[in-house]
Coordinates of N, CA and C in Angstrom, one line a residue:
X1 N -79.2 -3.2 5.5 CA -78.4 -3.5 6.7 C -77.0 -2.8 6.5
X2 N -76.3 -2.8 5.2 CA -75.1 -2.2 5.0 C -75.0 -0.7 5.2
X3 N -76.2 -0.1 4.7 CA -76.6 1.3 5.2 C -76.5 1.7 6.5
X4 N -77.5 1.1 7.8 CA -77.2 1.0 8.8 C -75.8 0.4 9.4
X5 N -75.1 0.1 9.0 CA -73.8 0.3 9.5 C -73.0 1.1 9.2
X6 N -73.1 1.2 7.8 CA -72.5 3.1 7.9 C -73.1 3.8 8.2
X7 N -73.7 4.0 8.6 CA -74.0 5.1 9.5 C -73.9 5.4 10.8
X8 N -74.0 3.9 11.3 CA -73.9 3.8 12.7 C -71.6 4.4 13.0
X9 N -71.4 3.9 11.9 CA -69.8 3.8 11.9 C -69.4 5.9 11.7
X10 N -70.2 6.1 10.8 CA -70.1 7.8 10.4 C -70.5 8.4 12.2
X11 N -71.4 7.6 12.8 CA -71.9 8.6 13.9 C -70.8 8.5 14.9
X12 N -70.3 6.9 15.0 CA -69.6 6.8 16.1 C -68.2 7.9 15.6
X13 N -67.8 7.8 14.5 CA -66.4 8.9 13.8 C -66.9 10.1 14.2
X14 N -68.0 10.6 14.4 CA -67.9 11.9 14.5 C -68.2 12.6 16.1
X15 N -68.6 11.4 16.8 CA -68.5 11.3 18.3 C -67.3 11.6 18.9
X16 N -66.0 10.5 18.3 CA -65.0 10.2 18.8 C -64.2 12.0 18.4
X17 N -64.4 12.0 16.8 CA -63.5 13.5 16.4 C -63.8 14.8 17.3
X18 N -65.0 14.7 17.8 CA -65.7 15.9 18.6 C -64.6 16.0 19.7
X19 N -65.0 14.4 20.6 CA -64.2 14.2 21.8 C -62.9 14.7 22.0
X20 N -62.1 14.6 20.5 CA -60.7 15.0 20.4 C -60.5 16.3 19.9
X21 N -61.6 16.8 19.5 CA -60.9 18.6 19.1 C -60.9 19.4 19.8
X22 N -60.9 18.8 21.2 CA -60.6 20.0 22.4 C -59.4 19.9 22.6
X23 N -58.5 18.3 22.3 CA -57.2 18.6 23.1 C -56.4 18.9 21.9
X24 N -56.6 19.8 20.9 CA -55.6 19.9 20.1 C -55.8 21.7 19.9
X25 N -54.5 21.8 19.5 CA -54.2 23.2 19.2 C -54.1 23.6 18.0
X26 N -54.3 25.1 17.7 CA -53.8 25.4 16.1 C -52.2 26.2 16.6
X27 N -51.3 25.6 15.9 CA -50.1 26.0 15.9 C -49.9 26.7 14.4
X28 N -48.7 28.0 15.1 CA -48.5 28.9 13.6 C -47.1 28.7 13.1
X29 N -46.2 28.0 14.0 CA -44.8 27.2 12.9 C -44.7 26.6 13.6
X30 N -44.3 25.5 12.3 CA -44.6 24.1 12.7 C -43.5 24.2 10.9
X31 N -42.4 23.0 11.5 CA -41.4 22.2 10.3 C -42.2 20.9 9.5
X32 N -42.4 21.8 7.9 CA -42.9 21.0 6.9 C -41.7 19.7 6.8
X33 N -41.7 19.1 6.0 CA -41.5 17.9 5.7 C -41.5 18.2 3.9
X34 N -39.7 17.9 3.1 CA -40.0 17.9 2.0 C -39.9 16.7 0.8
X35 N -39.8 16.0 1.8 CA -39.9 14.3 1.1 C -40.3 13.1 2.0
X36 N -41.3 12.5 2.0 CA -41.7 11.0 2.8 C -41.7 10.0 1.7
X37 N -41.7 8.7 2.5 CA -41.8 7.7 1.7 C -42.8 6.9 2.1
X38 N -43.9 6.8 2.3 CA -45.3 5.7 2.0 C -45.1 4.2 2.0
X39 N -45.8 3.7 2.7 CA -46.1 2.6 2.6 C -47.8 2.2 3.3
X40 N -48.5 1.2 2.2 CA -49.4 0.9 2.5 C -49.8 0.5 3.9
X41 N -50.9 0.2 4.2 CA -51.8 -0.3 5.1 C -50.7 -1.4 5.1
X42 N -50.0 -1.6 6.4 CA -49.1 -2.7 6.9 C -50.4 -4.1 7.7
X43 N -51.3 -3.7 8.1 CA -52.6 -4.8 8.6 C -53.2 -5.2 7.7
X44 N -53.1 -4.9 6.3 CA -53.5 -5.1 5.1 C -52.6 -5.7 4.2
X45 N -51.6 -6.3 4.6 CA -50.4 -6.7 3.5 C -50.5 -7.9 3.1
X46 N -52.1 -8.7 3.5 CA -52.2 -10.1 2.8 C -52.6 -10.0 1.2
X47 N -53.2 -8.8 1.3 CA -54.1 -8.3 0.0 C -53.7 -7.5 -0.4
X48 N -53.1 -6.7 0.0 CA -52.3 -5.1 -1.1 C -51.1 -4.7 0.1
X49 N -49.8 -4.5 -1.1 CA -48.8 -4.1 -0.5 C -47.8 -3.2 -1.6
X50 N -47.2 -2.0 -1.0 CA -46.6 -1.4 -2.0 C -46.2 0.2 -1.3
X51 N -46.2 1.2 -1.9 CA -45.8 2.4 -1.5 C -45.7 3.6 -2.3
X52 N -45.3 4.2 -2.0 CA -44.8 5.4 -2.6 C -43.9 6.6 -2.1
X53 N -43.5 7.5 -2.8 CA -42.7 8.5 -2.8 C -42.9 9.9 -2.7
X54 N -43.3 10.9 -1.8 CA -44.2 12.0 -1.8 C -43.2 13.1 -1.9
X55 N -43.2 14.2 -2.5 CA -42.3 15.4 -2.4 C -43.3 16.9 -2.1
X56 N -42.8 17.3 -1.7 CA -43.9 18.6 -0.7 C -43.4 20.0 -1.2
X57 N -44.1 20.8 -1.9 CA -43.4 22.1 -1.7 C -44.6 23.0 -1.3
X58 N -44.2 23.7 -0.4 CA -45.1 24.3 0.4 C -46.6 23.5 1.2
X59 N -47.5 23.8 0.4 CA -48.7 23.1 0.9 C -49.4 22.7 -0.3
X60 N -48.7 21.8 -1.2 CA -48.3 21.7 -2.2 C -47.9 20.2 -2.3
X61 N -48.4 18.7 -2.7 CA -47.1 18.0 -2.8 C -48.0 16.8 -3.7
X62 N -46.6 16.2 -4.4 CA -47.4 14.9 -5.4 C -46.5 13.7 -4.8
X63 N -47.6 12.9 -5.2 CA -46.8 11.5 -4.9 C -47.1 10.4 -5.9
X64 N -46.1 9.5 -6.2 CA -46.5 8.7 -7.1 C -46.2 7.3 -6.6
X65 N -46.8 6.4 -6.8 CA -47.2 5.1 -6.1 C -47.0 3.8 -6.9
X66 N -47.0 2.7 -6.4 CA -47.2 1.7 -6.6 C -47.7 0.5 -6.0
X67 N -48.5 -0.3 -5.9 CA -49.0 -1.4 -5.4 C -49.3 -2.6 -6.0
X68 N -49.0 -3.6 -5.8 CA -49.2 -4.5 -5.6 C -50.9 -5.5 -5.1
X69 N -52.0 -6.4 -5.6 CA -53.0 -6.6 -4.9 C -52.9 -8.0 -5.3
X70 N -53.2 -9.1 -3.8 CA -53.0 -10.3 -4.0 C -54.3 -11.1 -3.7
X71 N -55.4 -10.5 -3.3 CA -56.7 -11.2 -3.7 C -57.7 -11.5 -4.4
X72 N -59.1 -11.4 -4.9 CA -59.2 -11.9 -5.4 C -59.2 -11.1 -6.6
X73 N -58.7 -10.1 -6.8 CA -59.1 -9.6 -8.1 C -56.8 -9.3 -8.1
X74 N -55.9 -10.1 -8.2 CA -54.8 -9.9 -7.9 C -54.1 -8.9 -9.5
X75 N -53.1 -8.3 -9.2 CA -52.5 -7.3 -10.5 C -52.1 -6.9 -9.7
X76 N -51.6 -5.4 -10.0 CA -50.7 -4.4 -9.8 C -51.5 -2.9 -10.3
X77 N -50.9 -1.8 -9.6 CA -51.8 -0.4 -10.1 C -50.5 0.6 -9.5
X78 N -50.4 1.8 -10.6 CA -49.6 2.8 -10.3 C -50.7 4.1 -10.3
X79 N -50.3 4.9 -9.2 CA -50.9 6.3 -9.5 C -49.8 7.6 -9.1
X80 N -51.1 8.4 -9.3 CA -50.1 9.9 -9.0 C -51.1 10.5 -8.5
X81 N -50.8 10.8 -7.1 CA -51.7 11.5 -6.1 C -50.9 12.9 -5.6
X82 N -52.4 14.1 -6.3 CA -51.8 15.6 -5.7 C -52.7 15.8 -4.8
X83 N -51.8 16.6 -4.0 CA -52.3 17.0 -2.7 C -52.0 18.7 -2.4
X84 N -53.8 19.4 -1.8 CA -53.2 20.7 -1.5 C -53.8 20.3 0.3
X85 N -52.6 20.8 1.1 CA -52.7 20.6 2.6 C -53.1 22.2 3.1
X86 N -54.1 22.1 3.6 CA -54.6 23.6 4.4 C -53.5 24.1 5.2
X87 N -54.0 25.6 5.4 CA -52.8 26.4 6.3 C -53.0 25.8 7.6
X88 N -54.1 25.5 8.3 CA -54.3 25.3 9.7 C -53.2 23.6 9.7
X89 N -52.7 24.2 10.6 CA -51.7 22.8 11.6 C -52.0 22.9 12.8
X90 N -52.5 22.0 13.2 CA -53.1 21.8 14.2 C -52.1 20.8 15.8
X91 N -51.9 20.6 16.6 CA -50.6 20.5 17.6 C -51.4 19.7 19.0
X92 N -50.9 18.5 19.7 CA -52.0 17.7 20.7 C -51.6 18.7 22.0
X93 N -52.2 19.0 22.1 CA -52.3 20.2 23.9 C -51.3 19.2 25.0
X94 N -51.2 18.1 24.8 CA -50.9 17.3 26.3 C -49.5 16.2 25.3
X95 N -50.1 15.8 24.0 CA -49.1 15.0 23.5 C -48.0 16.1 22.5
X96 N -47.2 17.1 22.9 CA -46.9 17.5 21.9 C -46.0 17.3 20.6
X97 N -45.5 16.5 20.6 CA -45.2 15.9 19.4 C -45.9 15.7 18.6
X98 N -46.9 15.2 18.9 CA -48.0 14.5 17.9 C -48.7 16.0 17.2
X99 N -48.6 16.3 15.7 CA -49.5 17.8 15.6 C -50.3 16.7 13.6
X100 N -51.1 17.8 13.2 CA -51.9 16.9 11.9 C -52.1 17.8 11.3
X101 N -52.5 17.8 10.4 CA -52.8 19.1 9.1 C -53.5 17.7 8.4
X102 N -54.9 18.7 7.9 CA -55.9 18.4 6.7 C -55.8 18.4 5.4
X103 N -55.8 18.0 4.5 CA -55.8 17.7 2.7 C -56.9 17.5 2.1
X104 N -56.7 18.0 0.7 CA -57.6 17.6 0.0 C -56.7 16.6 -1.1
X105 N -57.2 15.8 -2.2 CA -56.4 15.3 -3.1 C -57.3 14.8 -4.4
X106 N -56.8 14.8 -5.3 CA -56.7 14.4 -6.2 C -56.0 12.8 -7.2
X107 N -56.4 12.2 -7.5 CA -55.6 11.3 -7.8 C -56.1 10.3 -9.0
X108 N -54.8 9.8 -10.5 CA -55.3 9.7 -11.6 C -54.4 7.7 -11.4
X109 N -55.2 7.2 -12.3 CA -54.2 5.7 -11.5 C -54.6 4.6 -13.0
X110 N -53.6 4.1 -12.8 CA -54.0 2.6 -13.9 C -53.5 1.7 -13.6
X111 N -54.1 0.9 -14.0 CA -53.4 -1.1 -13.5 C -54.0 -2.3 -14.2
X112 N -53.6 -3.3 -13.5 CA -54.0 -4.8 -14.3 C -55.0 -5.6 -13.2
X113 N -55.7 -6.1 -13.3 CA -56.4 -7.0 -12.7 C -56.9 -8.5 -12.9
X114 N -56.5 -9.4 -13.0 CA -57.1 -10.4 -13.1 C -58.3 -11.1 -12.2
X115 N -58.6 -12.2 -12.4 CA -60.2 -13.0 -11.6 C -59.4 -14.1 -10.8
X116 N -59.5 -14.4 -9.5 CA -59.4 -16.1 -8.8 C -60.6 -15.9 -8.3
X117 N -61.6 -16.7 -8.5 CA -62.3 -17.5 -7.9 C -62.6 -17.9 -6.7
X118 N -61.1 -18.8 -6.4 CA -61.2 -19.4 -4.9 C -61.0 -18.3 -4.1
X119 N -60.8 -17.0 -4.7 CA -61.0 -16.0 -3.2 C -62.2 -15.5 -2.7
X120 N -62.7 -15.9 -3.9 CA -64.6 -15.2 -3.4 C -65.9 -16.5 -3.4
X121 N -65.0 -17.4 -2.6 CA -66.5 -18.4 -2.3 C -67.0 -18.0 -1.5
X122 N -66.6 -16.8 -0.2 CA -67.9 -16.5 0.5 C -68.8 -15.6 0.1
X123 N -68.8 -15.4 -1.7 CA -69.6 -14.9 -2.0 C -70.7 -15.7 -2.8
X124 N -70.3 -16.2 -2.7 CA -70.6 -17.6 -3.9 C -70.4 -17.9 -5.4
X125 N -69.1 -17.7 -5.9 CA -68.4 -18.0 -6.6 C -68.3 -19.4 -7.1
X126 N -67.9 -19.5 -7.7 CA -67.8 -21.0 -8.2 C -66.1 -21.1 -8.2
X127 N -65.5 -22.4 -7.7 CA -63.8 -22.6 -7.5 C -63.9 -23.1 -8.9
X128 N -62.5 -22.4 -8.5 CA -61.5 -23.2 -10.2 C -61.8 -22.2 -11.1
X129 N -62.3 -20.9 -10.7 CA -62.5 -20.0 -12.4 C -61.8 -18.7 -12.4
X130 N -60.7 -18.4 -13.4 CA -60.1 -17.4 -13.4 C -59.9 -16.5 -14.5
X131 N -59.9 -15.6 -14.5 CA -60.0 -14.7 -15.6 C -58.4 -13.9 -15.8
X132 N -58.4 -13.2 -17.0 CA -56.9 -13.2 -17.0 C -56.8 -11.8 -17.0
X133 N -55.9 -10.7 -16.8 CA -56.0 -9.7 -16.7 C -56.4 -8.8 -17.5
X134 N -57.0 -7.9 -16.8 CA -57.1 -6.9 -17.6 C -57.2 -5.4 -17.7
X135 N -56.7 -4.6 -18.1 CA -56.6 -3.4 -18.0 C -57.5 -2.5 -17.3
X136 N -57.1 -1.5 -16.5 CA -58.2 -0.3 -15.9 C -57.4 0.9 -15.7
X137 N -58.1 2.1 -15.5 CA -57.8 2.9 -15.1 C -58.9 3.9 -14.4
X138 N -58.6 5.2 -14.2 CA -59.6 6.2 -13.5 C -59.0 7.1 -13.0
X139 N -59.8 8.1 -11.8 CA -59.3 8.7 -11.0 C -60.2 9.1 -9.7
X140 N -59.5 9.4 -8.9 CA -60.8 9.5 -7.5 C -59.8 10.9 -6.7
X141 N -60.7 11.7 -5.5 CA -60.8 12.5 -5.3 C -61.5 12.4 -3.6
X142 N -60.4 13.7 -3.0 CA -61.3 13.3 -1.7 C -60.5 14.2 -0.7
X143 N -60.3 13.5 0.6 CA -60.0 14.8 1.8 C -59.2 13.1 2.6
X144 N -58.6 14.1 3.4 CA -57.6 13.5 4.4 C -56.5 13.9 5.5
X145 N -55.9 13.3 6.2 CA -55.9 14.4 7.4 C -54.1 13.5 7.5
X146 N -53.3 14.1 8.3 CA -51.8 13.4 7.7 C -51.5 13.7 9.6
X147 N -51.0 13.0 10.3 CA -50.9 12.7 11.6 C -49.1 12.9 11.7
X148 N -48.8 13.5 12.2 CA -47.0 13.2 12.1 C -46.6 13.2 13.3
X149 N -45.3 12.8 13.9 CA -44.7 12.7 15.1 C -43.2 12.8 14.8
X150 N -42.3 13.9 14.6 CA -40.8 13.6 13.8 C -41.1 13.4 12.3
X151 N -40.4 12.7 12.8 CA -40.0 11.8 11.1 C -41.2 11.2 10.7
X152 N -41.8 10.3 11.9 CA -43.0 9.2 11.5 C -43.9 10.1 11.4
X153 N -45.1 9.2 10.5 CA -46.7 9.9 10.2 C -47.6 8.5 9.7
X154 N -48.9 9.2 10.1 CA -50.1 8.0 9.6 C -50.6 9.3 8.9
X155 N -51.5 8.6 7.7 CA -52.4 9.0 6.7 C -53.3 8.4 6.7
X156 N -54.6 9.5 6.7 CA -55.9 8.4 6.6 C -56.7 9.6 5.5
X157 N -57.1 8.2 4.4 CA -57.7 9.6 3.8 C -58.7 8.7 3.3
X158 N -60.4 9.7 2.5 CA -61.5 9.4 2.3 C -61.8 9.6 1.3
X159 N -62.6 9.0 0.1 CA -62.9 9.5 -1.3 C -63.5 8.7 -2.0
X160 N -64.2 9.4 -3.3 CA -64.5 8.7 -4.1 C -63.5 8.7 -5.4
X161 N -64.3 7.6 -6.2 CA -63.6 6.7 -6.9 C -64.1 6.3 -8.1
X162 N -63.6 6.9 -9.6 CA -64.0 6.4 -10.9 C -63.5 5.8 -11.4
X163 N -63.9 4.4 -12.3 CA -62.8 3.1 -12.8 C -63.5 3.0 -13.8
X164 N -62.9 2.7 -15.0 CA -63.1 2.5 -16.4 C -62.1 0.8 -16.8
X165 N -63.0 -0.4 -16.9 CA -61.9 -1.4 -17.7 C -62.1 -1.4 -18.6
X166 N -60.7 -1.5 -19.6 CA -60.7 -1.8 -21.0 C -61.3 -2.9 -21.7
X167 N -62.1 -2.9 -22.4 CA -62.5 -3.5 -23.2 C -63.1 -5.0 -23.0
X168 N -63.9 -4.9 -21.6 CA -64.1 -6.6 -21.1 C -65.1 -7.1 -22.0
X169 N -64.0 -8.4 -22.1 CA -65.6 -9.5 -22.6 C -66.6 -9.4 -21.5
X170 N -68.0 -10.2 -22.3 CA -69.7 -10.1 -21.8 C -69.2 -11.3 -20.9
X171 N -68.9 -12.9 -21.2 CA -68.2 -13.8 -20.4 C -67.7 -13.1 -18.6
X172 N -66.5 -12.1 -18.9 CA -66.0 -11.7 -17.7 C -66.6 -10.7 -17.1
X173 N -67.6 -10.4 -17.4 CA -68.1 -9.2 -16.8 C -69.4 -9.7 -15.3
X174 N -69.7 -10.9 -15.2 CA -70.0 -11.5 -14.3 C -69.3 -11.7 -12.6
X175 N -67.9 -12.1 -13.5 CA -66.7 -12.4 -12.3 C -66.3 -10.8 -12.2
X176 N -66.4 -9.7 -12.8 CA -66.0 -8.5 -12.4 C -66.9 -7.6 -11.4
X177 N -68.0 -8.0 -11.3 CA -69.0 -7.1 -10.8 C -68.8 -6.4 -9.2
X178 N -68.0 -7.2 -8.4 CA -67.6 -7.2 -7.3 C -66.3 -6.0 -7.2
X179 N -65.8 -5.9 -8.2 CA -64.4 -5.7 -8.9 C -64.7 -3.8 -7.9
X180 N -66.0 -3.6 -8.4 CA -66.1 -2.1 -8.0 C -66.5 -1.8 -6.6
X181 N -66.7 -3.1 -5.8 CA -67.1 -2.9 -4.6 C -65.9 -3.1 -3.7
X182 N -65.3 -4.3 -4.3 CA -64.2 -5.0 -2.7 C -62.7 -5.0 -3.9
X183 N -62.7 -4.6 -4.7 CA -61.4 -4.3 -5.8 C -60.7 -3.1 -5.8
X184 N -59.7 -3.2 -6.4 CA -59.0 -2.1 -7.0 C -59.9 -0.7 -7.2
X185 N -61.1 -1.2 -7.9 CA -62.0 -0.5 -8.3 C -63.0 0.2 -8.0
X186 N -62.9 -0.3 -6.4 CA -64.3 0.4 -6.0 C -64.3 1.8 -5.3
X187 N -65.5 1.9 -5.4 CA -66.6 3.2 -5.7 C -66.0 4.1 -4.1
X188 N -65.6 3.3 -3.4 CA -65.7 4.3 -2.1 C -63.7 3.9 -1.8
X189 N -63.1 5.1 -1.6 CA -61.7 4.3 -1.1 C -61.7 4.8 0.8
X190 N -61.0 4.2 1.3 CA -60.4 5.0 2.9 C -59.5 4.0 2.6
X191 N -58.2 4.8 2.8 CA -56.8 4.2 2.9 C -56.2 4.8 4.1
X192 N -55.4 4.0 4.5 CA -54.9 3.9 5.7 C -53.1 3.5 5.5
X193 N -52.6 5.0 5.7 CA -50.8 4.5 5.2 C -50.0 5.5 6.6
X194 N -48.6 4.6 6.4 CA -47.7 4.9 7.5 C -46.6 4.9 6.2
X195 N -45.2 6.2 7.2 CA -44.3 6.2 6.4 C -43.3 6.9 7.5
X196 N -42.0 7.5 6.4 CA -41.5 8.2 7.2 C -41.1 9.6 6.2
X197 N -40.5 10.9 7.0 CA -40.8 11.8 6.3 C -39.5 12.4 6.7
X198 N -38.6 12.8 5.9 CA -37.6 14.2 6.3 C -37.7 15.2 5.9

């Protein structure tokens, strides 16, 4: 069933992107941007909140992060995301402000995670059981497309995702399992960030 919805979700994405690559333009100058500042998924700030700091040179740029995660698997995680952004800039034929350029990226990250329980009874969890943190790290890899208007910009980007925790007990490795699906840790990322950029 979860198969068929992604896919059904991949067809409808590539419907809608079709729809939209007629009204955009490829533009040949267009003002880079040599510093933004990030901030997470603002519709998402019950469960992860935080940001980062991006510096750009050329088509060229790193950013290093921080976040914050307050569900069930709650901690903290820092990374350092590089990014190489294609020559093609692209410009909306009718909205012109609005223009996007495509990425690839790179990105290496570590953090803490602990276990609550009462966040995952709709999985069926048992309340009252918490595990205490514990160390991770990894790195994931992927593509993304950077939306700007001025100053402002959305980021949406797609990827996978490798997570290594240190040294869990056999105990906690039960309450972790999820950890790589709906956590910090999982296997597939699409993040969704707004910022501003000078």
């Amino acid at each position: 069933m979860r198969f068929l919805h992604l896919t059904l979700a991949l067809l409808l994405s590539v419907t809608i992107t079709h729809a939209q690559y007629s009204k955009w333009d490829r533009v040949w100058n267009y003002k880079t941007y040599r510093t933004a500042f990030t901030f997470s998924n603002p519709l998402g700030g019950a469960v992860k909140a935080g940001g980062g700091v991006e510096h750009r040179l050329g088509n060229f740029s790193y950013m290093a992060s921080y976040y914050i995660y307050n569900g069930a698997y709650p901690g903290a995680m820092s990374d350092l995301d590089l990014r190489i952004y294609q020559n093609r800039h692209y410009e909306h034929s009718i909205r012109r402000k609005w223009s996007y350029q495509n990425f690839y990226y790179l990105r290496g990250f570590y953090g803490i995670a602990a276990f609550d329980g009462d966040r995952m009874l709709l999985f069926d969890y048992p309340k009252n059981i918490t595990w205490d943190y514990l160390l991770y790290y990894g790195g994931a890899a992927g593509i993304g497309r950077r939306y700007s208007r001025g100053a402002f910009f959305i980021t949406v980007k797609a990827g996978l995702r490798g997570t290594l925790v240190d040294e869990m007990e056999e105990q906690a490795k039960p309450l972790y399992r999820l950890f790589y699906f709906t956590g910090p840790g999982s296997v597939f990322e699409l993040n969704f960030q707004t910022g501003l950029q000078i």
